[in-house]
Amino acid sequence: MSTNLMRGYGMVSPEKPGWLEKERPACGPLDAILRPTLVAPCTSDTHVMHGGAGYKKNLILGHEAIGEVVEVGPLVTRFKPGDVVVVPCSTPDWMAPNIQLGKSNAHDYDLMTSFKFLTFKDGVFAELFHVNQADANLALLPPDVSPEAALMTVDMMSTGFHGVELADIGFGDKVCVIGIGPVGLMAVAGAAIRGAGQIIAIGTRPNCVKIAKEYGATDIVSYKEGDIVQQVIALTGGGADKVIIAGGNQETFGQAVAMTRAMGTIANINFFDLKDTLSMPAWHWGLGMSNKDIRCGFCPGGAVRIQRLMELIRHGRVDPGKLITHRFHGFDQIDEAFHLMDRKDPDLIKPVIYID
Ligand code: NDP
Ligand code: ZN
């Protein structure tokens, strides 16, 4: 193998994940090249495998990593080789127009352009990976935050908490979180920190139900046992103030609107599928007169966001490390962990892989 080539795990061709050999990434003047030390697969990686976000080929997967800096560009001032850093899944180009307007998601008119890994750039399941604008997009791993907890901030906590931000949860709100995989569990924790009153969590995996209660869920509803709309309306006495969608299928959108009271807010952080159609009877939206606010979003990125999320860990306000149920060791184990994430075994919440 030439020294300019490296191994990575990703989409060889549509629906076919496997090992790839690719060019080692080049470092621009503001950028960094990292060696991953701890990584995790995400449900979104498996969505890509199944073509839910369009088919990809010859693309390295992975967008959740702690890494060691191997090389920095000549204009990078905050980092040097050997530093251990936390890498947000979303790494905006901070000079782009929408980013300057405070919209951390899209650079211009195309959606999710700040989410480079997984959409158009090789990801972190590689011997080396590239991060643009390192000074603005990387955070040093604080000595008092475990790498596992820090890894859960880069996507799970950032996304779950974004659901809470979109829903604008306030003191005493009656909140429903639909889906309590790792993303929804973080939304439950964020809702509790934001002062929600009632927090109804919808899901069935026993591990997830247990952690949902530990993070602050006051009620658990199973979507496998009866209509969730009726159950949430009954439990809240008329409808939730705020509903966060963090799982489910194309029916879930209409259910979320139906279980929200008039003047309430629906916040979606679930990744729907290209083949999905989202629809609902107009009366669920009060024939357009209900002032039910429907919002959606991909998580913000950048160093400051991740540093602030890690402050919550440092001061004991939340422990996202609880999400980790499976630990693998060695680069070659990415394959096994990825397939575990796809199968969603009943005892799984989140697997991590130490690249040691
Ligand atoms: P999981 O698959 O681990 O969790 C999904 C949850 O939804 C589970 O609790 C599951 O229940 C529940 N669920 C499944 N079917 C239904 C249904 N019909 N009605 C109600 N609940 C249901 O996913 P993740 O937590 O890893 O991710 C959640 C979503 O967030 C994914 O779509 C992912 O792609 C997306 N995502 C979005 C990001 C963003 O920034 N917007 C970033 C990262 C992820 P059960 O307990 O039975 O399994
Ligand atoms: Zn993700």
Coordinates of C-alpha atoms and ligand atoms in Angstrom, one line a residue:
M1 CA 0.0 0.0 0.0
S2 CA 1.3 3.4 -0.9
T3 CA 1.9 5.7 2.1
N4 CA -0.7 8.1 0.7
L5 CA -3.5 5.6 1.1
M6 CA -5.5 4.8 4.3
R7 CA -8.3 2.4 5.3
G8 CA -11.8 3.4 6.2
Y9 CA -15.2 1.8 6.8
G10 CA -18.1 3.1 4.8
M11 CA -20.4 2.6 1.8
V12 CA -18.6 0.5 -0.9
S13 CA -21.7 0.7 -3.1
P14 CA -25.5 1.3 -2.4
E15 CA -26.6 -1.0 0.5
K16 CA -23.1 -2.5 0.8
P17 CA -21.0 -1.3 3.7
G18 CA -17.4 -2.5 4.0
W19 CA -13.7 -1.5 4.1
L20 CA -12.5 1.1 1.6
E21 CA -9.0 2.3 0.7
K22 CA -8.9 6.0 0.1
E23 CA -6.4 8.9 -0.3
R24 CA -5.2 10.3 3.0
P25 CA -7.0 13.7 3.5
A26 CA -5.0 16.9 2.8
C27 CA -4.8 19.7 5.4
G28 CA -5.8 23.2 4.4
P29 CA -4.3 26.3 6.1
L30 CA -7.2 26.6 8.6
D31 CA -7.8 22.8 9.0
A32 CA -6.7 19.8 11.0
I33 CA -6.0 16.1 10.3
L34 CA -7.0 13.8 13.2
R35 CA -6.6 10.2 14.2
P36 CA -9.8 8.9 15.8
T37 CA -9.3 7.4 19.3
L38 CA -13.0 6.8 20.2
V39 CA -15.9 6.7 17.7
A40 CA -19.6 5.7 17.7
P41 CA -22.0 4.7 14.9
C42 CA -25.2 6.7 14.7
T43 CA -28.7 5.7 13.5
S44 CA -28.1 8.2 10.7
D45 CA -25.2 6.2 9.4
T46 CA -27.5 3.2 9.1
H47 CA -30.1 5.4 7.4
V48 CA -27.5 6.1 4.7
M49 CA -26.7 2.5 4.3
H50 CA -30.4 1.8 3.5
G51 CA -30.6 4.7 1.1
G52 CA -33.0 6.7 3.4
A53 CA -31.0 9.9 2.6
G54 CA -30.1 8.9 -0.9
Y55 CA -27.6 6.2 -1.9
K56 CA -23.9 6.8 -1.3
K57 CA -20.9 4.9 -2.6
N58 CA -17.1 5.1 -2.0
L59 CA -17.9 7.2 1.1
I60 CA -16.4 6.6 4.6
L61 CA -19.1 6.7 7.2
G62 CA -19.0 8.0 10.8
H63 CA -19.5 11.5 12.3
E64 CA -19.0 11.0 16.1
A65 CA -15.4 11.1 17.3
I66 CA -12.9 12.0 19.8
G67 CA -9.5 12.3 18.1
E68 CA -5.8 13.1 18.5
V69 CA -4.5 16.0 16.3
V70 CA -1.9 14.7 13.9
E71 CA -1.4 17.8 11.7
V72 CA -2.7 21.4 11.7
G73 CA -2.6 24.1 9.0
P74 CA -0.3 27.0 9.3
L75 CA -3.1 29.4 10.4
V76 CA -4.4 27.2 13.2
T77 CA -3.6 28.8 16.6
R78 CA -5.6 26.8 19.2
F79 CA -4.4 23.3 18.5
K80 CA -1.1 21.4 18.0
P81 CA -0.3 17.8 17.1
G82 CA -0.9 15.5 20.1
D83 CA -3.9 17.4 21.5
V84 CA -7.0 15.3 22.2
V85 CA -10.1 16.9 20.9
V86 CA -13.9 16.5 20.7
V87 CA -15.3 16.8 17.2
P88 CA -18.8 18.1 16.6
C89 CA -20.7 16.1 14.0
S90 CA -21.6 19.4 12.4
T91 CA -18.6 21.5 11.4
P92 CA -19.8 24.8 9.7
D93 CA -17.8 27.0 7.4
W94 CA -17.9 30.0 9.6
M95 CA -17.5 32.4 6.7
A96 CA -20.6 31.3 4.9
P97 CA -23.6 33.8 4.7
N98 CA -26.2 31.8 6.7
I99 CA -23.6 30.9 9.4
Q100 CA -22.9 34.6 9.8
L101 CA -26.7 35.2 10.2
G102 CA -26.6 32.8 13.1
K103 CA -28.0 29.8 11.3
S104 CA -25.6 27.1 12.1
N105 CA -27.1 24.4 9.8
A106 CA -26.9 25.5 6.2
H107 CA -24.3 27.6 4.5
D108 CA -26.5 28.9 1.8
Y109 CA -29.8 27.6 0.3
D110 CA -29.0 23.9 0.4
L111 CA -30.0 22.0 3.5
M112 CA -27.5 20.5 6.1
T113 CA -24.4 21.9 4.4
S114 CA -22.7 22.3 7.7
F115 CA -23.0 18.5 8.2
K116 CA -20.1 17.5 6.0
F117 CA -19.4 14.0 7.3
L118 CA -21.9 11.5 6.0
T119 CA -23.3 13.8 3.3
F120 CA -20.4 14.7 1.1
K121 CA -17.1 14.2 2.9
D122 CA -15.3 11.1 4.2
G123 CA -16.2 10.5 7.8
V124 CA -14.4 9.5 11.0
F125 CA -14.4 5.7 10.6
A126 CA -10.9 6.1 9.0
E127 CA -7.3 5.9 10.0
L128 CA -7.3 9.7 9.5
F129 CA -10.0 12.3 8.9
H130 CA -10.1 16.0 8.0
V131 CA -11.8 18.8 10.0
N132 CA -12.3 22.2 8.4
Q133 CA -11.7 25.5 10.3
A134 CA -10.2 23.7 13.3
D135 CA -10.0 26.7 15.6
A136 CA -13.8 27.2 15.4
N137 CA -14.8 23.6 15.1
L138 CA -12.8 21.6 17.6
A139 CA -13.0 21.6 21.4
L140 CA -10.2 20.3 23.7
L141 CA -11.2 17.4 25.8
P142 CA -11.4 18.8 29.4
P143 CA -9.5 16.7 32.0
D144 CA -12.6 16.3 34.1
V145 CA -14.9 15.0 31.3
S146 CA -14.6 11.3 30.3
P147 CA -14.0 10.6 26.6
E148 CA -17.2 8.5 26.6
A149 CA -19.4 11.3 28.0
A150 CA -17.7 13.9 25.7
L151 CA -18.3 11.6 22.7
M152 CA -22.1 11.7 23.4
T153 CA -22.1 15.5 23.2
V154 CA -21.1 15.7 19.5
D155 CA -24.4 14.4 18.1
M156 CA -26.7 12.7 20.6
M157 CA -26.7 15.5 23.2
S158 CA -26.4 18.3 20.7
T159 CA -29.4 16.9 18.7
G160 CA -31.6 15.9 21.7
F161 CA -31.0 19.3 23.3
H162 CA -31.7 21.0 19.9
G163 CA -35.2 19.4 20.1
V164 CA -35.6 21.1 23.4
E165 CA -34.4 24.4 21.9
L166 CA -36.8 24.1 18.9
A167 CA -39.7 23.2 21.2
D168 CA -38.7 26.2 23.5
I169 CA -39.5 24.2 26.6
G170 CA -40.2 26.3 29.7
F171 CA -41.0 25.9 33.4
G172 CA -44.0 23.5 34.0
D173 CA -44.5 22.6 30.3
K174 CA -46.3 19.3 29.6
V175 CA -43.8 17.6 27.3
C176 CA -44.0 14.5 25.2
V177 CA -40.8 13.0 23.6
I178 CA -41.7 10.5 20.9
G179 CA -38.8 8.0 20.6
I180 CA -36.4 7.3 23.4
G181 CA -33.3 5.9 21.6
P182 CA -30.2 7.9 22.5
V183 CA -31.4 11.1 20.8
G184 CA -34.8 11.1 22.5
L185 CA -33.2 10.2 25.8
M186 CA -31.1 13.3 25.5
A187 CA -34.2 15.3 24.7
V188 CA -35.8 14.0 27.9
A189 CA -32.7 15.1 29.9
G190 CA -32.7 18.5 28.2
A191 CA -36.4 19.0 28.9
A192 CA -35.9 18.2 32.6
I193 CA -33.0 20.7 32.8
R194 CA -35.2 23.3 31.1
G195 CA -37.8 22.9 33.8
A196 CA -40.5 20.9 32.2
G197 CA -43.3 19.7 34.5
Q198 CA -44.6 16.5 33.0
I199 CA -42.3 14.6 30.7
I200 CA -44.0 11.7 28.8
A201 CA -41.5 9.4 27.1
I202 CA -42.7 7.1 24.3
G203 CA -40.7 3.9 23.6
T204 CA -40.4 0.3 24.6
R205 CA -36.7 -1.0 25.0
P206 CA -36.3 -1.7 28.7
N207 CA -32.8 -0.1 28.9
C208 CA -34.2 3.1 27.3
V209 CA -37.2 3.2 29.6
K210 CA -35.0 2.8 32.7
I211 CA -32.7 5.7 31.6
A212 CA -35.6 7.8 30.5
K213 CA -36.9 7.7 34.1
E214 CA -33.4 8.5 35.4
Y215 CA -33.2 11.5 33.1
G216 CA -36.6 12.8 34.3
A217 CA -39.4 11.1 32.5
T218 CA -42.6 11.2 34.6
D219 CA -44.7 8.9 32.4
I220 CA -43.8 6.1 30.0
V221 CA -46.1 5.2 27.0
S222 CA -45.7 2.2 24.7
Y223 CA -46.5 2.8 21.0
K224 CA -47.1 -1.0 20.9
E225 CA -50.0 -0.9 23.3
G226 CA -52.7 1.4 22.1
D227 CA -53.0 4.7 20.3
I228 CA -50.3 7.1 21.6
V229 CA -52.4 10.2 20.7
Q230 CA -55.3 9.1 23.0
Q231 CA -52.8 8.1 25.8
V232 CA -51.0 11.4 25.7
I233 CA -54.2 13.4 25.6
A234 CA -55.5 11.5 28.6
L235 CA -52.2 11.8 30.6
T236 CA -51.9 15.6 29.9
G237 CA -55.6 16.3 30.4
G238 CA -56.1 17.7 26.8
G239 CA -52.8 17.6 25.0
A240 CA -49.1 18.3 25.4
D241 CA -47.7 21.9 25.3
K242 CA -44.6 20.7 23.5
V243 CA -43.9 17.5 21.5
I244 CA -40.5 16.5 20.4
I245 CA -40.3 13.8 17.6
A246 CA -37.1 11.7 18.0
G247 CA -38.2 8.5 16.4
G248 CA -41.1 6.7 14.8
N249 CA -42.3 6.5 11.2
Q250 CA -44.2 8.6 8.7
E251 CA -47.4 8.2 10.8
T252 CA -45.6 9.8 13.8
F253 CA -45.7 13.4 12.4
G254 CA -49.5 13.4 12.3
Q255 CA -49.7 11.8 15.7
A256 CA -47.4 14.5 17.1
V257 CA -49.6 17.3 15.8
A258 CA -52.7 15.6 17.0
M259 CA -51.4 15.2 20.6
T260 CA -50.3 18.8 20.8
R261 CA -52.8 21.3 22.3
A262 CA -53.7 24.5 20.5
M263 CA -50.9 27.1 20.8
G264 CA -48.4 24.3 21.4
T265 CA -45.2 23.4 19.5
I266 CA -44.1 20.3 17.6
A267 CA -40.3 20.0 17.2
N268 CA -38.9 17.4 14.9
I269 CA -35.3 16.1 15.1
N270 CA -36.1 12.7 13.6
F271 CA -34.5 11.9 10.2
F272 CA -37.4 10.9 8.0
D273 CA -36.9 8.7 4.9
L274 CA -36.8 9.9 1.3
K275 CA -39.8 7.7 0.5
D276 CA -41.9 9.0 3.5
T277 CA -44.9 11.3 3.0
L278 CA -45.9 13.3 6.0
S279 CA -49.6 14.0 6.2
M280 CA -52.4 14.6 8.7
P281 CA -56.1 15.4 8.7
A282 CA -56.5 19.2 8.7
W283 CA -58.6 19.1 11.9
H284 CA -55.5 17.8 13.8
W285 CA -54.0 21.2 13.0
G286 CA -57.2 23.0 13.9
L287 CA -58.1 23.5 10.2
G288 CA -55.0 25.8 10.1
M289 CA -56.4 28.0 12.9
S290 CA -54.8 26.3 16.0
N291 CA -51.5 28.3 16.2
K292 CA -49.8 24.9 16.6
D293 CA -46.2 25.7 15.6
I294 CA -44.3 23.0 13.6
R295 CA -40.5 23.2 13.7
C296 CA -37.6 21.0 12.6
G297 CA -33.9 21.1 12.6
F298 CA -30.5 19.5 12.4
C299 CA -28.3 20.1 15.4
P300 CA -26.0 23.2 15.5
G301 CA -22.2 22.6 15.5
G302 CA -19.0 24.2 16.3
A303 CA -16.6 24.4 19.2
V304 CA -18.6 26.7 21.5
R305 CA -21.7 24.5 21.4
I306 CA -19.8 21.5 22.4
Q307 CA -17.8 23.3 25.1
R308 CA -21.1 24.5 26.6
L309 CA -22.7 21.0 26.5
M310 CA -19.6 19.7 28.3
E311 CA -20.1 22.4 31.0
L312 CA -23.3 20.5 31.9
I313 CA -21.3 17.3 32.3
R314 CA -18.5 19.0 34.3
H315 CA -20.9 20.3 36.8
G316 CA -22.9 17.1 37.2
R317 CA -26.1 18.3 35.6
V318 CA -26.3 15.4 33.2
D319 CA -24.4 12.2 32.4
P320 CA -24.7 11.3 28.7
G321 CA -22.2 8.5 29.3
K322 CA -25.2 6.5 30.6
L323 CA -26.2 6.0 27.0
I324 CA -23.3 3.7 26.3
T325 CA -24.2 0.0 26.5
H326 CA -21.6 -1.7 24.3
R327 CA -17.9 -1.2 24.1
F328 CA -15.6 -2.5 21.3
H329 CA -11.8 -2.3 21.0
G330 CA -9.9 -2.0 17.7
F331 CA -10.4 -0.4 14.4
D332 CA -11.6 -3.6 12.8
Q333 CA -14.5 -3.8 15.3
I334 CA -16.2 -0.8 13.6
D335 CA -17.8 -3.3 11.2
E336 CA -19.4 -5.3 14.1
A337 CA -20.5 -2.1 16.0
F338 CA -22.1 -0.7 12.8
H339 CA -24.1 -3.8 12.2
L340 CA -25.2 -3.9 15.9
M341 CA -26.4 -0.3 15.5
D342 CA -28.4 -1.4 12.4
R343 CA -30.0 -4.5 14.1
K344 CA -31.0 -2.4 17.2
D345 CA -30.7 -5.4 19.6
P346 CA -33.1 -5.0 22.5
D347 CA -30.3 -4.3 25.0
L348 CA -28.7 -1.6 22.8
I349 CA -28.7 2.1 23.3
K350 CA -25.3 3.2 22.0
P351 CA -22.1 1.3 21.1
V352 CA -18.6 2.9 21.1
I353 CA -15.4 1.7 19.6
Y354 CA -12.0 2.5 21.1
I355 CA -9.4 2.7 18.4
D356 CA -6.5 1.4 20.5
Ligands
NDP1 P1 -33.4 4.8 17.8 O1 -33.7 3.9 16.6 O2 -32.4 4.3 18.8 O3 -34.7 5.2 18.6 C1 -35.9 5.4 18.0 C2 -37.0 5.4 19.1 O4 -38.3 5.6 18.4 C3 -37.1 4.2 19.9 O5 -37.4 4.6 21.3 C4 -38.2 3.4 19.4 O6 -38.9 2.6 20.3 C5 -39.1 4.6 19.0 N1 -40.1 4.2 18.0 C6 -40.0 3.3 16.9 N2 -41.1 3.2 16.2 C7 -42.0 4.0 16.8 C8 -43.4 4.4 16.6 N3 -44.0 3.8 15.5 N4 -44.0 5.3 17.3 C9 -43.3 5.9 18.4 N5 -42.0 5.6 18.7 C10 -41.4 4.7 17.9 O7 -32.9 6.2 17.1 P2 -31.9 7.3 17.6 O8 -32.3 7.8 19.0 O9 -30.4 6.9 17.4 O10 -32.2 8.4 16.6 C11 -33.5 9.0 16.4 C12 -33.6 9.7 15.1 O11 -32.8 10.9 15.2 C13 -33.1 8.9 13.9 O12 -34.0 9.2 12.9 C14 -31.8 9.6 13.6 O13 -31.4 9.4 12.3 C15 -32.1 11.0 14.0 N6 -31.0 11.9 14.2 C16 -31.2 13.2 13.9 C17 -30.2 14.1 14.0 C18 -30.5 15.6 13.8 O14 -29.7 16.4 14.0 N7 -31.7 15.9 13.4 C19 -28.9 13.7 14.4 C20 -28.8 12.3 14.9 C21 -29.8 11.5 14.7 P3 -38.3 1.2 20.9 O15 -37.9 1.5 22.3 O16 -39.4 0.3 20.8 O17 -37.1 0.8 20.0
ZN2 ZN -25.8 11.2 13.8

